[in-house]
Amino acid sequence: KQEVTQIPAALSVPEGENLVLNCSFTDSAIYNLQWFRQDPGKGLTSLLLIQSSQREQTSGRLNASLDKSSGRSTLYIAASQPGDSATYLCAVEGYSTLTFGKGTMLLVSP
Amino acid sequence: SAVISQKPSRDICQRGTSLTIQCQVDSQVTMMFWYRQQPGQSLTLIATANQGSEATYESGFVIDKFPISRPNLTFSTLTVSNMSPEDSSIYLCSVGGTGGGGYTFGSGTRLTVV
């Protein structure tokens, strides 16, 4: 059974810092890995999708990498802003399953 | 990617009552997924809804408690029946998982049972 772990569980940084969120998974037989953002009480917004054959994806200030063989992904956020404050979820897609980590709660203070 | 309209966005309900959550997708999709997110927890899959067949429920979820309808390829409903305070959660619908395009989620329904 796939297990997804996200570290740290919570992170508080001042505005402008670069930061890294970590995601690890136990079964490397995956199709895709997807990073989501969730604001309090809301749904999920897809940030980046990395297919199993890819190493990284970039969108604006966000960069996600995938090392399938070691079961790891990182989400890099450059020049953090207060508007980045949210919970970030990592989800791994296996055969007809999508497994989520518990998320990293990020707070960026002005 | 698909756009999902989910409603209601939030509701406060009395115990013993039922609430129906609706999701409308802007394109035809084969499978729709329903998730529950309990306070402070990650997402748990409730069931997968295919058009024209019974929904497939995950372990720990039963049809009597969470009946699902899927009348066509763009619409689905999830009903939370005979609610108790333990049902207070965010409920989300999702589509995707085919063609390598990832998953899209609705905006969520925040349910509080009092």
JSON list of C-alpha atoms in Angstrom, two decimals:
[
{"chain": "A", "resi": 1, "resn": "LYS", "atom": "CA", "xyz": [0.00, 0.00, 0.00]},
{"chain": "A", "resi": 2, "resn": "GLN", "atom": "CA", "xyz": [1.36, 3.40, -1.05]},
{"chain": "A", "resi": 3, "resn": "GLU", "atom": "CA", "xyz": [2.22, 5.76, 1.80]},
{"chain": "A", "resi": 4, "resn": "VAL", "atom": "CA", "xyz": [3.01, 9.42, 1.27]},
{"chain": "A", "resi": 5, "resn": "THR", "atom": "CA", "xyz": [4.85, 11.50, 3.87]},
{"chain": "A", "resi": 6, "resn": "GLN", "atom": "CA", "xyz": [5.30, 15.26, 3.81]},
{"chain": "A", "resi": 7, "resn": "ILE", "atom": "CA", "xyz": [7.91, 17.12, 5.81]},
{"chain": "A", "resi": 8, "resn": "PRO", "atom": "CA", "xyz": [7.71, 19.52, 7.52]},
{"chain": "A", "resi": 9, "resn": "ALA", "atom": "CA", "xyz": [4.12, 19.42, 8.76]},
{"chain": "A", "resi": 10, "resn": "ALA", "atom": "CA", "xyz": [4.20, 23.18, 9.27]},
{"chain": "A", "resi": 11, "resn": "LEU", "atom": "CA", "xyz": [6.52, 25.98, 8.25]},
{"chain": "A", "resi": 12, "resn": "SER", "atom": "CA", "xyz": [6.60, 29.66, 9.13]},
{"chain": "A", "resi": 13, "resn": "VAL", "atom": "CA", "xyz": [8.91, 32.00, 7.21]},
{"chain": "A", "resi": 14, "resn": "PRO", "atom": "CA", "xyz": [9.31, 35.72, 6.63]},
{"chain": "A", "resi": 15, "resn": "GLU", "atom": "CA", "xyz": [8.39, 37.13, 3.26]},
{"chain": "A", "resi": 16, "resn": "GLY", "atom": "CA", "xyz": [11.07, 36.81, 0.58]},
{"chain": "A", "resi": 17, "resn": "GLU", "atom": "CA", "xyz": [12.60, 33.54, 1.72]},
{"chain": "A", "resi": 18, "resn": "ASN", "atom": "CA", "xyz": [13.15, 30.63, -0.63]},
{"chain": "A", "resi": 19, "resn": "LEU", "atom": "CA", "xyz": [11.80, 27.39, 0.76]},
{"chain": "A", "resi": 20, "resn": "VAL", "atom": "CA", "xyz": [11.59, 23.68, 0.07]},
{"chain": "A", "resi": 21, "resn": "LEU", "atom": "CA", "xyz": [8.75, 21.32, 0.85]},
{"chain": "A", "resi": 22, "resn": "ASN", "atom": "CA", "xyz": [9.44, 17.60, 0.87]},
{"chain": "A", "resi": 23, "resn": "CYS", "atom": "CA", "xyz": [7.34, 14.63, -0.16]},
{"chain": "A", "resi": 24, "resn": "SER", "atom": "CA", "xyz": [8.35, 10.97, 0.02]},
{"chain": "A", "resi": 25, "resn": "PHE", "atom": "CA", "xyz": [6.48, 7.86, -1.11]},
{"chain": "A", "resi": 26, "resn": "THR", "atom": "CA", "xyz": [7.03, 4.17, -0.49]},
{"chain": "A", "resi": 27, "resn": "ASP", "atom": "CA", "xyz": [6.09, 2.59, -3.83]},
{"chain": "A", "resi": 28, "resn": "SER", "atom": "CA", "xyz": [8.04, 3.89, -6.82]},
{"chain": "A", "resi": 29, "resn": "ALA", "atom": "CA", "xyz": [5.62, 2.34, -9.33]},
{"chain": "A", "resi": 30, "resn": "ILE", "atom": "CA", "xyz": [3.76, 5.60, -9.96]},
{"chain": "A", "resi": 31, "resn": "TYR", "atom": "CA", "xyz": [2.23, 7.28, -12.99]},
{"chain": "A", "resi": 32, "resn": "ASN", "atom": "CA", "xyz": [2.32, 10.88, -11.83]},
{"chain": "A", "resi": 33, "resn": "LEU", "atom": "CA", "xyz": [3.00, 13.07, -8.85]},
{"chain": "A", "resi": 34, "resn": "GLN", "atom": "CA", "xyz": [0.93, 16.18, -8.35]},
{"chain": "A", "resi": 35, "resn": "TRP", "atom": "CA", "xyz": [1.33, 19.14, -6.00]},
{"chain": "A", "resi": 36, "resn": "PHE", "atom": "CA", "xyz": [-1.78, 20.98, -4.82]},
{"chain": "A", "resi": 37, "resn": "ARG", "atom": "CA", "xyz": [-2.50, 24.05, -2.80]},
{"chain": "A", "resi": 38, "resn": "GLN", "atom": "CA", "xyz": [-5.42, 24.21, -0.38]},
{"chain": "A", "resi": 39, "resn": "ASP", "atom": "CA", "xyz": [-6.65, 27.37, 1.30]},
{"chain": "A", "resi": 40, "resn": "PRO", "atom": "CA", "xyz": [-8.50, 26.93, 4.62]},
{"chain": "A", "resi": 41, "resn": "GLY", "atom": "CA", "xyz": [-11.90, 25.28, 4.16]},
{"chain": "A", "resi": 42, "resn": "LYS", "atom": "CA", "xyz": [-11.54, 25.24, 0.39]},
{"chain": "A", "resi": 43, "resn": "GLY", "atom": "CA", "xyz": [-10.90, 22.81, -2.42]},
{"chain": "A", "resi": 44, "resn": "LEU", "atom": "CA", "xyz": [-7.61, 21.87, -4.06]},
{"chain": "A", "resi": 45, "resn": "THR", "atom": "CA", "xyz": [-5.84, 23.88, -6.71]},
{"chain": "A", "resi": 46, "resn": "SER", "atom": "CA", "xyz": [-3.36, 22.00, -8.87]},
{"chain": "A", "resi": 47, "resn": "LEU", "atom": "CA", "xyz": [0.07, 23.61, -8.91]},
{"chain": "A", "resi": 48, "resn": "LEU", "atom": "CA", "xyz": [2.31, 21.22, -10.78]},
{"chain": "A", "resi": 49, "resn": "LEU", "atom": "CA", "xyz": [2.01, 17.78, -12.32]},
{"chain": "A", "resi": 50, "resn": "ILE", "atom": "CA", "xyz": [5.11, 15.67, -12.88]},
{"chain": "A", "resi": 51, "resn": "GLN", "atom": "CA", "xyz": [4.70, 12.58, -15.00]},
{"chain": "A", "resi": 52, "resn": "SER", "atom": "CA", "xyz": [6.74, 9.54, -14.05]},
{"chain": "A", "resi": 53, "resn": "SER", "atom": "CA", "xyz": [9.11, 10.01, -17.00]},
{"chain": "A", "resi": 54, "resn": "GLN", "atom": "CA", "xyz": [9.86, 13.60, -16.05]},
{"chain": "A", "resi": 55, "resn": "ARG", "atom": "CA", "xyz": [12.36, 14.99, -13.58]},
{"chain": "A", "resi": 56, "resn": "GLU", "atom": "CA", "xyz": [10.91, 18.40, -12.88]},
{"chain": "A", "resi": 57, "resn": "GLN", "atom": "CA", "xyz": [8.27, 20.95, -13.73]},
{"chain": "A", "resi": 58, "resn": "THR", "atom": "CA", "xyz": [8.28, 24.72, -13.32]},
{"chain": "A", "resi": 59, "resn": "SER", "atom": "CA", "xyz": [5.53, 27.29, -13.08]},
{"chain": "A", "resi": 60, "resn": "GLY", "atom": "CA", "xyz": [6.45, 30.84, -12.18]},
{"chain": "A", "resi": 61, "resn": "ARG", "atom": "CA", "xyz": [8.11, 30.85, -8.75]},
{"chain": "A", "resi": 62, "resn": "LEU", "atom": "CA", "xyz": [7.38, 27.15, -8.25]},
{"chain": "A", "resi": 63, "resn": "ASN", "atom": "CA", "xyz": [9.62, 24.28, -9.20]},
{"chain": "A", "resi": 64, "resn": "ALA", "atom": "CA", "xyz": [8.89, 20.64, -8.45]},
{"chain": "A", "resi": 65, "resn": "SER", "atom": "CA", "xyz": [11.33, 17.78, -8.87]},
{"chain": "A", "resi": 66, "resn": "LEU", "atom": "CA", "xyz": [10.79, 14.06, -8.90]},
{"chain": "A", "resi": 67, "resn": "ASP", "atom": "CA", "xyz": [13.23, 11.25, -8.13]},
{"chain": "A", "resi": 68, "resn": "LYS", "atom": "CA", "xyz": [11.10, 8.19, -8.66]},
{"chain": "A", "resi": 69, "resn": "SER", "atom": "CA", "xyz": [13.79, 5.66, -7.83]},
{"chain": "A", "resi": 70, "resn": "SER", "atom": "CA", "xyz": [14.33, 7.12, -4.37]},
{"chain": "A", "resi": 71, "resn": "GLY", "atom": "CA", "xyz": [10.65, 7.92, -3.82]},
{"chain": "A", "resi": 72, "resn": "ARG", "atom": "CA", "xyz": [11.09, 11.64, -3.33]},
{"chain": "A", "resi": 73, "resn": "SER", "atom": "CA", "xyz": [9.75, 14.92, -4.63]},
{"chain": "A", "resi": 74, "resn": "THR", "atom": "CA", "xyz": [10.45, 18.48, -3.60]},
{"chain": "A", "resi": 75, "resn": "LEU", "atom": "CA", "xyz": [8.49, 21.66, -4.17]},
{"chain": "A", "resi": 76, "resn": "TYR", "atom": "CA", "xyz": [10.68, 24.74, -4.28]},
{"chain": "A", "resi": 77, "resn": "ILE", "atom": "CA", "xyz": [9.04, 28.13, -3.76]},
{"chain": "A", "resi": 78, "resn": "ALA", "atom": "CA", "xyz": [11.17, 31.13, -4.63]},
{"chain": "A", "resi": 79, "resn": "ALA", "atom": "CA", "xyz": [10.82, 34.55, -3.05]},
{"chain": "A", "resi": 80, "resn": "SER", "atom": "CA", "xyz": [7.86, 33.59, -0.87]},
{"chain": "A", "resi": 81, "resn": "GLN", "atom": "CA", "xyz": [4.95, 36.01, -0.45]},
{"chain": "A", "resi": 82, "resn": "PRO", "atom": "CA", "xyz": [2.15, 36.26, 2.16]},
{"chain": "A", "resi": 83, "resn": "GLY", "atom": "CA", "xyz": [-0.26, 35.10, -0.55]},
{"chain": "A", "resi": 84, "resn": "ASP", "atom": "CA", "xyz": [1.59, 31.78, -0.64]},
{"chain": "A", "resi": 85, "resn": "SER", "atom": "CA", "xyz": [0.24, 30.98, 2.83]},
{"chain": "A", "resi": 86, "resn": "ALA", "atom": "CA", "xyz": [-1.77, 27.77, 2.48]},
{"chain": "A", "resi": 87, "resn": "THR", "atom": "CA", "xyz": [-1.49, 24.02, 2.92]},
{"chain": "A", "resi": 88, "resn": "TYR", "atom": "CA", "xyz": [0.50, 22.24, 0.23]},
{"chain": "A", "resi": 89, "resn": "LEU", "atom": "CA", "xyz": [-0.46, 18.67, -0.57]},
{"chain": "A", "resi": 90, "resn": "CYS", "atom": "CA", "xyz": [1.53, 16.08, -2.46]},
{"chain": "A", "resi": 91, "resn": "ALA", "atom": "CA", "xyz": [-0.43, 13.32, -4.24]},
{"chain": "A", "resi": 92, "resn": "VAL", "atom": "CA", "xyz": [0.92, 10.23, -5.92]},
{"chain": "A", "resi": 93, "resn": "GLU", "atom": "CA", "xyz": [-1.02, 8.48, -8.66]},
{"chain": "A", "resi": 94, "resn": "GLY", "atom": "CA", "xyz": [-0.66, 4.73, -8.87]},
{"chain": "A", "resi": 95, "resn": "TYR", "atom": "CA", "xyz": [-2.78, 2.17, -10.67]},
{"chain": "A", "resi": 96, "resn": "SER", "atom": "CA", "xyz": [-6.33, 3.56, -10.24]},
{"chain": "A", "resi": 97, "resn": "THR", "atom": "CA", "xyz": [-5.39, 5.20, -6.96]},
{"chain": "A", "resi": 98, "resn": "LEU", "atom": "CA", "xyz": [-4.43, 8.67, -5.81]},
{"chain": "A", "resi": 99, "resn": "THR", "atom": "CA", "xyz": [-2.69, 8.80, -2.44]},
{"chain": "A", "resi": 100, "resn": "PHE", "atom": "CA", "xyz": [-2.24, 12.03, -0.54]},
{"chain": "A", "resi": 101, "resn": "GLY", "atom": "CA", "xyz": [0.21, 13.14, 2.08]},
{"chain": "A", "resi": 102, "resn": "LYS", "atom": "CA", "xyz": [-1.03, 15.04, 5.11]},
{"chain": "A", "resi": 103, "resn": "GLY", "atom": "CA", "xyz": [0.30, 18.31, 3.78]},
{"chain": "A", "resi": 104, "resn": "THR", "atom": "CA", "xyz": [2.64, 21.10, 4.81]},
{"chain": "A", "resi": 105, "resn": "MET", "atom": "CA", "xyz": [0.95, 24.15, 6.32]},
{"chain": "A", "resi": 106, "resn": "LEU", "atom": "CA", "xyz": [2.89, 27.22, 5.19]},
{"chain": "A", "resi": 107, "resn": "LEU", "atom": "CA", "xyz": [2.65, 30.65, 6.75]},
{"chain": "A", "resi": 108, "resn": "VAL", "atom": "CA", "xyz": [4.53, 33.52, 5.13]},
{"chain": "A", "resi": 109, "resn": "SER", "atom": "CA", "xyz": [4.59, 36.63, 7.27]},
{"chain": "A", "resi": 110, "resn": "PRO", "atom": "CA", "xyz": [5.00, 40.17, 5.88]},
{"chain": "B", "resi": 1, "resn": "SER", "atom": "CA", "xyz": [-8.10, 20.69, -17.82]},
{"chain": "B", "resi": 2, "resn": "ALA", "atom": "CA", "xyz": [-11.71, 20.27, -16.70]},
{"chain": "B", "resi": 3, "resn": "VAL", "atom": "CA", "xyz": [-13.50, 22.88, -14.61]},
{"chain": "B", "resi": 4, "resn": "ILE", "atom": "CA", "xyz": [-15.72, 21.65, -11.80]},
{"chain": "B", "resi": 5, "resn": "SER", "atom": "CA", "xyz": [-18.54, 23.59, -10.19]},
{"chain": "B", "resi": 6, "resn": "GLN", "atom": "CA", "xyz": [-19.37, 22.24, -6.73]},
{"chain": "B", "resi": 7, "resn": "LYS", "atom": "CA", "xyz": [-22.17, 23.36, -4.46]},
{"chain": "B", "resi": 8, "resn": "PRO", "atom": "CA", "xyz": [-23.03, 24.19, -1.81]},
{"chain": "B", "resi": 9, "resn": "SER", "atom": "CA", "xyz": [-19.74, 25.67, -0.69]},
{"chain": "B", "resi": 10, "resn": "ARG", "atom": "CA", "xyz": [-20.69, 25.27, 2.94]},
{"chain": "B", "resi": 11, "resn": "ASP", "atom": "CA", "xyz": [-23.63, 24.28, 5.11]},
{"chain": "B", "resi": 12, "resn": "ILE", "atom": "CA", "xyz": [-24.54, 23.85, 8.74]},
{"chain": "B", "resi": 13, "resn": "CYS", "atom": "CA", "xyz": [-26.96, 20.96, 9.26]},
{"chain": "B", "resi": 14, "resn": "GLN", "atom": "CA", "xyz": [-28.86, 19.41, 12.11]},
{"chain": "B", "resi": 15, "resn": "ARG", "atom": "CA", "xyz": [-27.97, 15.89, 13.15]},
{"chain": "B", "resi": 16, "resn": "GLY", "atom": "CA", "xyz": [-30.22, 13.24, 11.64]},
{"chain": "B", "resi": 17, "resn": "THR", "atom": "CA", "xyz": [-30.78, 15.16, 8.42]},
{"chain": "B", "resi": 18, "resn": "SER", "atom": "CA", "xyz": [-29.24, 14.64, 4.97]},
{"chain": "B", "resi": 19, "resn": "LEU", "atom": "CA", "xyz": [-27.32, 16.91, 2.62]},
{"chain": "B", "resi": 20, "resn": "THR", "atom": "CA", "xyz": [-26.82, 16.48, -1.11]},
{"chain": "B", "resi": 21, "resn": "ILE", "atom": "CA", "xyz": [-23.69, 17.89, -2.71]},
{"chain": "B", "resi": 22, "resn": "GLN", "atom": "CA", "xyz": [-23.58, 18.51, -6.45]},
{"chain": "B", "resi": 23, "resn": "CYS", "atom": "CA", "xyz": [-20.70, 18.60, -8.89]},
{"chain": "B", "resi": 24, "resn": "GLN", "atom": "CA", "xyz": [-20.98, 19.76, -12.49]},
{"chain": "B", "resi": 25, "resn": "VAL", "atom": "CA", "xyz": [-18.09, 19.32, -14.90]},
{"chain": "B", "resi": 26, "resn": "ASP", "atom": "CA", "xyz": [-17.64, 21.40, -18.03]},
{"chain": "B", "resi": 27, "resn": "SER", "atom": "CA", "xyz": [-16.71, 18.35, -20.12]},
{"chain": "B", "resi": 28, "resn": "GLN", "atom": "CA", "xyz": [-17.69, 14.71, -20.32]},
{"chain": "B", "resi": 29, "resn": "VAL", "atom": "CA", "xyz": [-15.70, 12.45, -18.02]},
{"chain": "B", "resi": 30, "resn": "THR", "atom": "CA", "xyz": [-15.86, 8.74, -17.42]},
{"chain": "B", "resi": 31, "resn": "MET", "atom": "CA", "xyz": [-15.07, 8.67, -13.73]},
{"chain": "B", "resi": 32, "resn": "MET", "atom": "CA", "xyz": [-15.80, 11.09, -10.92]},
{"chain": "B", "resi": 33, "resn": "PHE", "atom": "CA", "xyz": [-14.38, 10.72, -7.46]},
{"chain": "B", "resi": 34, "resn": "TRP", "atom": "CA", "xyz": [-15.71, 11.77, -4.08]},
{"chain": "B", "resi": 35, "resn": "TYR", "atom": "CA", "xyz": [-13.39, 12.52, -1.16]},
{"chain": "B", "resi": 36, "resn": "ARG", "atom": "CA", "xyz": [-13.77, 13.40, 2.50]},
{"chain": "B", "resi": 37, "resn": "GLN", "atom": "CA", "xyz": [-11.30, 15.53, 4.42]},
{"chain": "B", "resi": 38, "resn": "GLN", "atom": "CA", "xyz": [-11.82, 15.41, 8.16]},
{"chain": "B", "resi": 39, "resn": "PRO", "atom": "CA", "xyz": [-10.49, 18.31, 10.25]},
{"chain": "B", "resi": 40, "resn": "GLY", "atom": "CA", "xyz": [-6.71, 18.35, 10.28]},
{"chain": "B", "resi": 41, "resn": "GLN", "atom": "CA", "xyz": [-6.48, 15.28, 8.05]},
{"chain": "B", "resi": 42, "resn": "SER", "atom": "CA", "xyz": [-5.69, 14.58, 4.44]},
{"chain": "B", "resi": 43, "resn": "LEU", "atom": "CA", "xyz": [-8.11, 13.42, 1.79]},
{"chain": "B", "resi": 44, "resn": "THR", "atom": "CA", "xyz": [-9.76, 10.01, 1.92]},
{"chain": "B", "resi": 45, "resn": "LEU", "atom": "CA", "xyz": [-11.49, 8.54, -1.12]},
{"chain": "B", "resi": 46, "resn": "ILE", "atom": "CA", "xyz": [-15.15, 7.73, -0.46]},
{"chain": "B", "resi": 47, "resn": "ALA", "atom": "CA", "xyz": [-16.15, 6.27, -3.81]},
{"chain": "B", "resi": 48, "resn": "THR", "atom": "CA", "xyz": [-15.68, 6.29, -7.56]},
{"chain": "B", "resi": 49, "resn": "ALA", "atom": "CA", "xyz": [-18.75, 7.10, -9.66]},
{"chain": "B", "resi": 50, "resn": "ASN", "atom": "CA", "xyz": [-19.06, 5.82, -13.21]},
{"chain": "B", "resi": 51, "resn": "GLN", "atom": "CA", "xyz": [-21.95, 6.83, -15.42]},
{"chain": "B", "resi": 52, "resn": "GLY", "atom": "CA", "xyz": [-24.47, 4.05, -15.87]},
{"chain": "B", "resi": 53, "resn": "SER", "atom": "CA", "xyz": [-23.26, 1.81, -13.08]},
{"chain": "B", "resi": 54, "resn": "GLU", "atom": "CA", "xyz": [-23.22, 1.60, -9.32]},
{"chain": "B", "resi": 55, "resn": "ALA", "atom": "CA", "xyz": [-20.55, 3.59, -7.55]},
{"chain": "B", "resi": 56, "resn": "THR", "atom": "CA", "xyz": [-17.60, 1.70, -6.13]},
{"chain": "B", "resi": 57, "resn": "TYR", "atom": "CA", "xyz": [-17.10, 2.41, -2.43]},
{"chain": "B", "resi": 58, "resn": "GLU", "atom": "CA", "xyz": [-13.87, 2.27, -0.50]},
{"chain": "B", "resi": 59, "resn": "SER", "atom": "CA", "xyz": [-13.46, 0.30, 2.68]},
{"chain": "B", "resi": 60, "resn": "GLY", "atom": "CA", "xyz": [-15.28, 1.98, 5.54]},
{"chain": "B", "resi": 61, "resn": "PHE", "atom": "CA", "xyz": [-17.85, 3.75, 3.35]},
{"chain": "B", "resi": 62, "resn": "VAL", "atom": "CA", "xyz": [-21.28, 2.34, 2.52]},
{"chain": "B", "resi": 63, "resn": "ILE", "atom": "CA", "xyz": [-23.96, 3.24, 0.04]},
{"chain": "B", "resi": 64, "resn": "ASP", "atom": "CA", "xyz": [-26.67, 3.69, 2.66]},
{"chain": "B", "resi": 65, "resn": "LYS", "atom": "CA", "xyz": [-24.65, 6.43, 4.33]},
{"chain": "B", "resi": 66, "resn": "PHE", "atom": "CA", "xyz": [-23.20, 8.03, 1.18]},
{"chain": "B", "resi": 67, "resn": "PRO", "atom": "CA", "xyz": [-25.51, 7.38, -1.79]},
{"chain": "B", "resi": 68, "resn": "ILE", "atom": "CA", "xyz": [-24.11, 8.66, -5.07]},
{"chain": "B", "resi": 69, "resn": "SER", "atom": "CA", "xyz": [-25.86, 9.44, -8.31]},
{"chain": "B", "resi": 70, "resn": "ARG", "atom": "CA", "xyz": [-24.22, 9.75, -11.72]},
{"chain": "B", "resi": 71, "resn": "PRO", "atom": "CA", "xyz": [-27.01, 10.44, -14.21]},
{"chain": "B", "resi": 72, "resn": "ASN", "atom": "CA", "xyz": [-24.75, 11.57, -17.06]},
{"chain": "B", "resi": 73, "resn": "LEU", "atom": "CA", "xyz": [-21.12, 12.16, -18.00]},
{"chain": "B", "resi": 74, "resn": "THR", "atom": "CA", "xyz": [-20.95, 15.70, -16.60]},
{"chain": "B", "resi": 75, "resn": "PHE", "atom": "CA", "xyz": [-22.80, 15.53, -13.28]},
{"chain": "B", "resi": 76, "resn": "SER", "atom": "CA", "xyz": [-22.76, 13.68, -9.97]},
{"chain": "B", "resi": 77, "resn": "THR", "atom": "CA", "xyz": [-24.21, 14.05, -6.51]},
{"chain": "B", "resi": 78, "resn": "LEU", "atom": "CA", "xyz": [-23.10, 12.76, -3.12]},
{"chain": "B", "resi": 79, "resn": "THR", "atom": "CA", "xyz": [-25.61, 12.59, -0.28]},
{"chain": "B", "resi": 80, "resn": "VAL", "atom": "CA", "xyz": [-24.48, 12.46, 3.33]},
{"chain": "B", "resi": 81, "resn": "SER", "atom": "CA", "xyz": [-27.34, 10.71, 5.11]},
{"chain": "B", "resi": 82, "resn": "ASN", "atom": "CA", "xyz": [-28.51, 10.67, 8.72]},
{"chain": "B", "resi": 83, "resn": "MET", "atom": "CA", "xyz": [-25.73, 13.03, 9.68]},
{"chain": "B", "resi": 84, "resn": "SER", "atom": "CA", "xyz": [-23.92, 13.12, 12.99]},
{"chain": "B", "resi": 85, "resn": "PRO", "atom": "CA", "xyz": [-21.26, 15.57, 14.22]},
{"chain": "B", "resi": 86, "resn": "GLU", "atom": "CA", "xyz": [-18.62, 13.05, 13.10]},
{"chain": "B", "resi": 87, "resn": "ASP", "atom": "CA", "xyz": [-19.62, 13.77, 9.51]},
{"chain": "B", "resi": 88, "resn": "SER", "atom": "CA", "xyz": [-18.38, 17.35, 9.84]},
{"chain": "B", "resi": 89, "resn": "SER", "atom": "CA", "xyz": [-15.73, 17.53, 7.10]},
{"chain": "B", "resi": 90, "resn": "ILE", "atom": "CA", "xyz": [-14.87, 19.03, 3.77]},
{"chain": "B", "resi": 91, "resn": "TYR", "atom": "CA", "xyz": [-16.28, 16.97, 0.90]},
{"chain": "B", "resi": 92, "resn": "LEU", "atom": "CA", "xyz": [-14.68, 17.25, -2.52]},
{"chain": "B", "resi": 93, "resn": "CYS", "atom": "CA", "xyz": [-15.35, 15.88, -5.96]},
{"chain": "B", "resi": 94, "resn": "SER", "atom": "CA", "xyz": [-12.63, 15.25, -8.51]},
{"chain": "B", "resi": 95, "resn": "VAL", "atom": "CA", "xyz": [-12.07, 14.15, -12.08]},
{"chain": "B", "resi": 96, "resn": "GLY", "atom": "CA", "xyz": [-9.00, 12.98, -13.90]},
{"chain": "B", "resi": 97, "resn": "GLY", "atom": "CA", "xyz": [-6.57, 10.12, -13.84]},
{"chain": "B", "resi": 98, "resn": "THR", "atom": "CA", "xyz": [-6.66, 9.42, -17.55]},
{"chain": "B", "resi": 99, "resn": "GLY", "atom": "CA", "xyz": [-4.25, 10.47, -20.26]},
{"chain": "B", "resi": 100, "resn": "GLY", "atom": "CA", "xyz": [-1.64, 11.61, -17.77]},
{"chain": "B", "resi": 101, "resn": "GLY", "atom": "CA", "xyz": [-3.31, 14.95, -17.21]},
{"chain": "B", "resi": 102, "resn": "GLY", "atom": "CA", "xyz": [-3.55, 14.75, -13.45]},
{"chain": "B", "resi": 103, "resn": "TYR", "atom": "CA", "xyz": [-6.59, 15.44, -11.32]},
{"chain": "B", "resi": 104, "resn": "THR", "atom": "CA", "xyz": [-8.87, 18.45, -10.93]},
{"chain": "B", "resi": 105, "resn": "PHE", "atom": "CA", "xyz": [-10.89, 19.13, -7.80]},
{"chain": "B", "resi": 106, "resn": "GLY", "atom": "CA", "xyz": [-14.03, 21.04, -7.04]},
{"chain": "B", "resi": 107, "resn": "SER", "atom": "CA", "xyz": [-14.00, 23.94, -4.63]},
{"chain": "B", "resi": 108, "resn": "GLY", "atom": "CA", "xyz": [-15.19, 21.77, -1.75]},
{"chain": "B", "resi": 109, "resn": "THR", "atom": "CA", "xyz": [-18.22, 21.69, 0.52]},
{"chain": "B", "resi": 110, "resn": "ARG", "atom": "CA", "xyz": [-17.54, 22.52, 4.14]},
{"chain": "B", "resi": 111, "resn": "LEU", "atom": "CA", "xyz": [-20.12, 20.65, 6.21]},
{"chain": "B", "resi": 112, "resn": "THR", "atom": "CA", "xyz": [-20.75, 21.27, 9.88]},
{"chain": "B", "resi": 113, "resn": "VAL", "atom": "CA", "xyz": [-23.22, 19.04, 11.71]},
{"chain": "B", "resi": 114, "resn": "VAL", "atom": "CA", "xyz": [-24.64, 20.37, 14.97]}
]
